[in-house]
Amino acid sequence: MNSTLLDAVVVGAGPNGLSAAITLARAGLAVRLLEAADEVGGGLRSGELTLPGFVHDICTAVVGTTAVSPFLGPRGPLDLARHGVEYVVPSAPVGHALDDGRAVMLERSVDATADALGRDGPAYRRLVGPLVRDVERLMPWIFGRPLQVTRHPIAQARFGLPALLPNLALGRLAFREPAARALLAGLAAHAMIPLERPATASFGLALALSAHASGWPLVRGGTARLAEGLAAELRALGGEIETARRVASLDELPAARAVLLDVTPRQLLAIAADRLPDGYRRALERFRYGPGVFKVDWALSGPIPWRSPELARAGTVHLGGTAADVARVGRDVHGGRIPERPFVLLVQPTRFDPTRAPAGSHTAWAYCHVPNGSPADMTDAIEAQVERYAPGFRDVVLARATHSAPQMEAHDENYVGGDINGGAQDLRQLFFRPIPQRDPWATPLPGVYLCSSSTPPGGGAHGMCGHLAARSALRREFGLRT
């Protein structure tokens, strides 16, 4: 394909860049995707980080938002199974460890989850049950244009009204027991925002909804298989992919009617240099990044010896104690302090996908939140939290690999300061990212669009930021509606 024949160039081959390129190619456009790394995927990459034969996901392990994405999910337009993408669904999506040796479990079924919550069961059914019944109506709205009004205002109100509350407030209003409050707090803490902030309940509810709807699956063989499947889909549509192609300036790009950049505002400022109008440049400079993460991957000689056997059924395990404990960690991190007992998100891939380790062995994946850019080594603190709920854990560790917040950024430049969400997702930047404007994906530069998780609907491996940016470009540059 000659560069003069290109309709669109996409820079960055993470889930959003891949989704943008596929959306454009599905519309019949000639598309070229450029990626700085030697392989596509961005946050969807895997590798033998510890020992030979042990496959670890370098960033994303659980693809819960992928499975409910209107574009990438099973009900979307793509048939990724034909490219070898296979999902593995854990027995239970989430388990939250409690200090008394028990665990509170989020099951696939709302009723099964509610039954285990005792006297909070009816409240859980009332809060979450209608959302799960309306999942087909809610997901296009949750993953769509910000502040859009759909044909389902009642479903929107059921989600939106409680979602505007601080997570801690919703937990106190809805539930009477510590277990249910801890479960909701652990879900909301994925957003890396203090749980006393407005609208943090939206993350707890959205993740509970996605867990019930999809089971929070993993990709058999490693998350990189998903990226490979998306790349195969793009090539099948006639798109080109160039890896090991770093773009430092817009001037380096081949001629095309549309350019879509899967980068954050910081990289856009560098790539566009002095082309951006002063007002837009100043607005991008005010864009705020959220906390970073410190990540550990383990090769294990056996399964994690949980005090609560129920946790063995959970694909994702939350380690952080009560809702108040989880909230305290969030306040510490946002205040620039390193938590002594971090909130740990742990995934157990080989419990459900034995292809990732030699027979009888296991892998585990975990991270905690740290202040943005912190070089702190949280290995001991994370392992102490695991040991707290699984005495003897360190005895099954064969090897470990760690990534500090700066090392996460070195792996993927979009993880500024270790922020894996592409920017803080507080109330303002949840709806208006990167800046407040009618079309958040368009830039003032003709034909240039931003398609990263720094645009709506934000962080996650759902690909919708790229898909929506591509739809904007199709409409504005090519006069096409999708």
XYZ file of C-alpha atoms in Angstrom:
482
model
C 0.000 0.000 0.000
C 1.466 3.344 -1.030
C 1.372 6.073 1.658
C -0.315 8.472 -0.768
C -3.319 6.139 -0.852
C -3.889 6.095 2.896
C -7.173 7.324 4.300
C -6.113 7.124 7.955
C -3.074 6.595 10.142
C -3.411 5.366 13.730
C -0.517 5.819 16.152
C -0.350 3.356 19.048
C -1.487 -0.292 18.975
C -3.030 -0.690 22.407
C -6.652 -1.880 22.647
C -7.907 1.591 21.702
C -5.555 2.073 18.757
C -6.416 -1.395 17.456
C -10.143 -0.733 17.886
C -9.861 2.622 16.106
C -8.002 1.077 13.177
C -10.490 -1.801 12.896
C -13.460 0.589 12.975
C -11.951 2.648 10.160
C -11.053 -0.429 8.128
C -14.569 -1.855 8.559
C -15.823 1.348 6.913
C -13.736 0.514 3.846
C -10.854 2.912 4.516
C -7.180 2.266 3.844
C -5.573 2.255 7.301
C -2.030 1.986 8.617
C -1.332 1.359 12.318
C 2.050 2.409 13.735
C 3.396 1.040 17.040
C 6.623 2.015 18.822
C 7.083 -1.367 20.519
C 8.185 -4.544 18.784
C 4.724 -6.053 19.237
C 1.156 -4.788 19.317
C -1.023 -4.758 22.407
C 0.002 -1.942 24.741
C -1.605 -3.136 27.986
C -2.547 -6.440 26.302
C 0.847 -8.128 26.372
C 2.151 -11.296 28.000
C 5.547 -12.856 28.577
C 7.700 -15.258 30.589
C 8.613 -12.707 33.247
C 9.792 -15.135 35.947
C 10.754 -18.647 34.810
C 10.571 -20.552 31.505
C 7.099 -21.917 30.882
C 5.335 -19.443 33.202
C 3.253 -16.967 31.165
C 2.381 -13.681 32.880
C 0.222 -10.776 31.745
C 2.372 -7.661 31.843
C -0.520 -5.282 32.524
C -4.148 -6.329 31.944
C -5.010 -9.840 33.125
C -8.780 -9.785 33.623
C -10.737 -8.573 30.598
C -14.057 -7.883 32.283
C -14.661 -4.637 30.419
C -13.664 -6.284 27.144
C -16.360 -8.902 27.620
C -19.105 -6.281 28.073
C -17.766 -3.788 25.524
C -20.312 -2.919 22.816
C -17.462 -3.134 20.281
C -15.055 -5.827 21.497
C -17.512 -7.977 23.459
C -19.273 -11.128 22.242
C -22.365 -9.105 21.310
C -20.291 -6.658 19.268
C -19.531 -6.792 15.541
C -16.218 -8.694 15.766
C -15.776 -12.458 15.655
C -12.473 -12.780 17.476
C -12.947 -16.498 18.062
C -12.066 -17.085 14.408
C -8.648 -15.630 15.214
C -8.127 -18.006 18.137
C -9.263 -15.741 20.993
C -10.824 -17.874 23.724
C -12.126 -16.593 27.053
C -11.881 -18.507 30.324
C -14.496 -17.643 32.948
C -13.582 -18.178 36.624
C -15.932 -20.030 38.976
C -16.578 -16.714 40.747
C -15.581 -13.325 39.363
C -14.482 -11.684 42.648
C -13.658 -12.589 46.227
C -12.942 -10.074 48.993
C -10.949 -11.457 51.912
C -12.102 -10.591 55.441
C -9.953 -10.483 58.559
C -12.001 -13.129 60.401
C -10.902 -15.758 57.885
C -14.045 -15.578 55.775
C -14.478 -14.124 52.311
C -17.374 -12.309 50.697
C -17.914 -13.563 47.161
C -19.400 -11.897 44.105
C -20.859 -14.793 42.141
C -22.081 -14.828 38.551
C -25.622 -14.950 39.897
C -27.087 -11.944 41.699
C -29.244 -14.276 43.784
C -26.297 -16.455 44.836
C -24.332 -13.354 45.823
C -27.277 -11.962 47.765
C -27.965 -15.269 49.527
C -24.446 -15.234 51.001
C -24.812 -11.640 52.255
C -27.321 -12.544 54.949
C -29.516 -9.668 55.996
C -27.922 -7.455 53.301
C -29.071 -9.873 50.605
C -32.416 -8.158 49.858
C -30.696 -4.775 49.601
C -28.133 -6.207 47.166
C -30.913 -7.651 45.019
C -32.713 -4.306 44.944
C -29.551 -2.341 44.122
C -27.816 -4.604 41.594
C -30.535 -6.919 40.284
C -32.328 -4.357 38.074
C -28.998 -3.187 36.644
C -28.081 -6.706 35.567
C -31.526 -7.177 33.994
C -30.957 -3.926 32.061
C -27.370 -4.716 31.066
C -28.087 -4.622 27.312
C -29.576 -1.143 27.713
C -26.944 0.188 30.098
C -23.674 -0.884 28.511
C -24.000 1.232 25.332
C -24.768 4.197 27.599
C -21.978 3.560 30.129
C -19.485 3.028 27.302
C -20.909 5.715 25.035
C -20.631 9.451 24.565
C -20.570 11.356 27.873
C -23.870 12.717 29.206
C -25.869 11.260 26.317
C -29.600 10.625 26.718
C -30.827 7.275 25.452
C -34.205 5.675 24.873
C -33.995 4.005 28.283
C -34.260 6.805 30.865
C -35.598 4.544 33.623
C -32.639 2.166 33.322
C -30.284 5.146 33.255
C -31.853 6.591 36.391
C -31.602 3.280 38.266
C -27.882 3.314 37.641
C -27.155 7.026 37.515
C -28.798 8.262 40.707
C -26.957 5.985 43.162
C -23.831 6.199 40.963
C -23.469 9.912 41.726
C -22.932 9.183 45.428
C -19.582 8.664 47.110
C -18.965 4.933 47.331
C -18.671 4.966 51.105
C -21.991 6.807 51.392
C -23.760 4.302 49.135
C -22.310 1.424 51.153
C -23.588 2.905 54.414
C -27.016 3.704 52.957
C -27.555 0.371 51.219
C -25.957 -2.140 53.587
C -25.822 -2.847 57.314
C -23.015 -5.404 57.500
C -19.257 -4.888 56.967
C -19.005 -7.695 54.376
C -21.277 -6.121 51.744
C -19.740 -2.690 52.326
C -16.243 -4.128 51.885
C -17.241 -5.848 48.627
C -18.597 -2.604 47.165
C -15.558 -0.628 48.346
C -13.130 -3.097 46.792
C -14.881 -2.841 43.444
C -14.886 0.967 43.486
C -11.218 1.099 44.512
C -10.248 -0.075 41.009
C -10.827 3.539 39.939
C -7.977 4.785 42.205
C -10.050 7.689 43.561
C -10.708 8.353 47.273
C -13.994 6.633 48.057
C -15.371 9.737 49.782
C -15.458 11.558 46.413
C -18.723 12.076 44.496
C -19.570 9.531 41.789
C -17.124 6.894 43.053
C -20.180 4.668 43.551
C -20.418 4.556 39.744
C -17.288 2.417 39.554
C -18.488 -0.039 42.193
C -21.846 -0.444 40.485
C -20.429 -0.648 36.951
C -17.877 -3.284 37.948
C -20.461 -5.307 39.879
C -22.688 -5.154 36.803
C -19.883 -6.242 34.475
C -18.856 -9.071 36.831
C -22.375 -10.497 36.926
C -22.797 -10.029 33.175
C -19.460 -11.403 31.966
C -17.840 -13.275 34.865
C -14.636 -11.200 34.485
C -12.921 -13.632 32.123
C -9.274 -14.162 31.266
C -7.874 -14.925 27.822
C -6.677 -18.483 27.456
C -2.912 -18.507 27.007
C -2.438 -14.873 28.072
C -3.919 -11.480 27.298
C -1.530 -11.067 24.367
C -3.747 -13.538 22.487
C -6.471 -10.866 22.467
C -4.111 -8.299 20.951
C -2.991 -10.849 18.367
C -6.622 -11.547 17.501
C -7.357 -7.849 17.029
C -4.272 -7.460 14.852
C -5.391 -10.438 12.754
C -8.832 -8.875 12.367
C -7.289 -5.610 11.150
C -5.076 -7.375 8.633
C -8.052 -9.414 7.400
C -9.792 -6.112 6.661
C -6.813 -4.930 4.615
C -5.173 -2.780 7.285
C -1.407 -2.473 7.648
C 0.570 -2.695 10.901
C 4.111 -1.408 11.414
C 5.797 -2.229 14.717
C 9.072 -0.753 16.040
C 7.916 2.537 14.494
C 8.184 5.343 17.039
C 6.462 8.607 16.127
C 8.040 11.712 17.662
C 6.269 14.291 15.502
C 3.208 14.626 13.311
C 5.639 15.600 10.558
C 6.877 11.988 10.450
C 3.485 10.561 9.479
C 2.536 9.557 5.954
C -0.105 11.659 4.227
C -3.636 10.745 5.294
C -7.003 12.452 5.666
C -7.299 11.397 9.310
C -4.759 10.783 12.074
C -5.818 9.078 15.301
C -3.413 9.097 18.252
C -3.616 6.472 20.990
C -1.564 8.656 23.337
C -2.228 10.718 26.464
C -2.215 14.555 26.567
C 1.450 14.616 27.575
C 2.507 12.758 24.422
C 0.095 14.768 22.266
C 1.761 17.980 23.439
C 5.142 16.594 22.384
C 4.038 15.072 19.075
C 2.091 18.152 17.961
C 4.860 20.524 19.103
C 3.859 24.136 18.450
C 0.930 23.330 16.146
C -1.690 23.367 18.919
C -3.537 26.630 19.673
C -2.496 28.204 22.967
C -5.856 27.690 24.651
C -6.036 23.991 23.842
C -2.403 23.531 24.817
C -2.970 25.151 28.214
C -6.040 22.969 28.777
C -4.018 19.818 28.016
C -1.277 20.964 30.373
C -3.888 21.056 33.158
C -4.865 17.425 32.550
C -4.282 15.451 35.750
C -2.890 11.952 36.039
C -3.970 9.564 38.774
C -2.023 7.296 41.125
C 0.451 4.804 39.786
C 0.694 1.086 40.426
C 3.359 -1.280 41.678
C 2.991 -4.765 40.197
C 4.263 -8.225 41.145
C 4.092 -11.462 39.170
C 4.848 -14.788 40.832
C 5.757 -18.254 39.652
C 4.356 -20.622 42.285
C 5.030 -24.263 43.118
C 1.396 -24.747 44.102
C -1.889 -22.915 44.626
C -2.164 -20.008 47.054
C -3.053 -21.454 50.507
C -6.013 -19.190 51.322
C -7.431 -19.274 54.848
C -10.845 -19.077 53.201
C -11.130 -21.914 50.670
C -13.793 -19.890 48.854
C -11.112 -17.534 47.511
C -9.703 -20.340 45.362
C -12.834 -20.008 43.203
C -12.292 -16.302 42.522
C -10.484 -15.111 39.431
C -9.844 -11.753 41.116
C -9.193 -11.412 44.857
C -9.316 -8.130 46.785
C -7.021 -7.883 49.815
C -7.588 -4.822 51.943
C -9.885 -5.481 54.885
C -12.964 -3.396 55.610
C -14.449 -0.597 53.546
C -12.854 1.871 55.953
C -9.456 0.203 55.449
C -9.779 0.366 51.657
C -10.816 4.021 51.841
C -7.886 4.866 54.120
C -5.446 3.504 51.553
C -7.051 5.632 48.850
C -6.656 8.774 50.962
C -3.023 7.944 51.721
C -2.117 7.400 48.079
C -3.841 10.589 46.926
C -2.070 12.447 49.702
C 1.301 11.277 48.380
C 1.842 8.735 51.173
C 2.925 5.118 50.791
C 0.356 2.863 52.532
C 1.742 0.399 55.071
C -1.025 -2.074 54.261
C -1.895 -1.470 50.593
C -5.101 -2.473 48.894
C -4.018 -5.394 46.702
C -5.765 -6.645 43.585
C -4.678 -10.226 42.894
C -5.511 -12.478 39.941
C -5.101 -16.264 39.846
C -4.875 -17.151 36.130
C -3.759 -20.774 36.391
C -6.656 -21.739 38.641
C -8.731 -21.539 35.469
C -6.172 -21.620 32.646
C -3.512 -24.283 33.319
C -1.848 -23.576 29.963
C 0.041 -20.681 31.555
C 2.373 -22.784 33.762
C 4.033 -26.213 33.873
C 1.843 -29.013 35.208
C 1.160 -28.646 38.925
C 2.564 -25.105 39.037
C 0.754 -21.784 39.150
C 1.090 -18.108 38.386
C -0.324 -15.119 40.250
C -0.532 -11.426 39.332
C -1.054 -8.526 41.728
C -0.717 -4.779 42.047
C -1.313 -2.011 44.547
C -1.736 1.746 44.213
C 1.098 4.193 44.906
C 1.475 7.955 44.448
C 2.005 8.899 40.819
C 5.607 8.327 39.774
C 6.630 6.790 43.112
C 9.703 4.537 42.832
C 8.750 2.744 46.079
C 9.325 -1.019 46.131
C 6.071 -2.503 47.440
C 7.054 -6.170 47.106
C 7.252 -6.858 50.838
C 4.076 -4.907 51.592
C 2.100 -6.758 48.902
C 3.403 -10.165 49.969
C 2.611 -9.351 53.602
C -0.986 -8.636 52.583
C -1.193 -11.959 50.733
C 0.373 -13.766 53.691
C -2.171 -12.075 55.983
C -4.970 -13.952 54.233
C -2.955 -16.958 52.995
C -0.425 -18.022 55.662
C 2.433 -19.907 54.028
C 2.135 -18.060 50.716
C 5.836 -17.212 50.598
C 6.652 -20.924 50.874
C 5.162 -21.594 47.430
C 6.915 -18.686 45.666
C 9.475 -19.963 43.161
C 10.293 -16.612 41.559
C 8.893 -13.113 41.235
C 9.107 -10.204 38.815
C 8.288 -6.655 39.852
C 7.419 -3.407 38.071
C 7.496 -0.088 39.918
C 5.395 2.848 38.749
C 8.282 4.326 36.697
C 8.962 0.893 35.195
C 5.306 0.578 34.192
C 5.666 3.881 32.330
C 8.856 2.625 30.683
C 6.898 -0.403 29.478
C 4.070 1.749 28.088
C 4.483 5.505 27.761
C 0.722 5.993 28.162
C 1.093 4.882 31.805
C 2.333 8.302 32.899
C 3.760 7.940 36.395
C 2.374 4.405 36.471
C -1.221 5.585 35.898
C -2.810 2.701 33.980
C -6.106 4.588 33.443
C -4.757 7.323 31.172
C -5.580 10.074 33.657
C -7.437 10.639 36.933
C -11.080 9.537 36.669
C -12.595 11.906 39.223
C -15.950 13.564 38.611
C -14.651 16.233 36.220
C -12.293 14.058 34.226
C -14.753 11.168 34.200
C -17.117 13.142 31.965
C -14.760 15.695 30.419
C -11.528 14.110 29.260
C -9.140 15.364 28.166
C -10.923 18.748 28.229
C -14.572 19.891 28.235
C -15.800 20.039 24.634
C -18.651 18.684 22.532
C -16.504 16.154 20.672
C -13.831 15.037 23.173
C -11.911 12.996 20.585
C -11.365 15.836 18.090
C -8.426 18.215 18.422
C -8.166 21.725 16.925
C -5.810 20.329 14.291
C -7.627 19.402 11.058
C -8.070 15.649 10.780
C -6.236 14.865 14.059
C -8.028 12.914 16.806
C -7.152 11.556 20.241
C -8.278 7.943 20.785
C -6.611 6.849 24.025
C -8.101 6.140 27.456
C -7.540 9.845 28.161
C -10.821 10.265 26.246
C -14.288 8.903 27.130
C -15.199 6.443 28.438
C -11.782 6.179 30.148
C -9.593 3.353 31.403
C -10.086 -0.336 30.700
C -9.451 -2.813 27.900
C -12.837 -2.152 26.247
C -11.542 -0.412 23.110
C -14.427 2.045 23.156
C -12.229 5.165 23.287
C -10.705 4.125 19.980
C -13.996 3.002 18.471
C -15.782 6.257 19.358
C -12.858 8.391 18.144
C -12.912 6.520 14.843
C -16.657 7.084 14.518
C -16.069 10.791 15.075
C -13.420 10.824 12.352
C -15.650 8.880 9.961
C -18.428 11.397 10.446
C -16.355 14.588 10.366
C -13.690 13.718 7.782
C -15.424 11.241 5.487
C -19.118 12.061 5.891
C -19.847 8.470 6.941
C -22.215 7.369 9.698
C -21.789 4.039 11.443
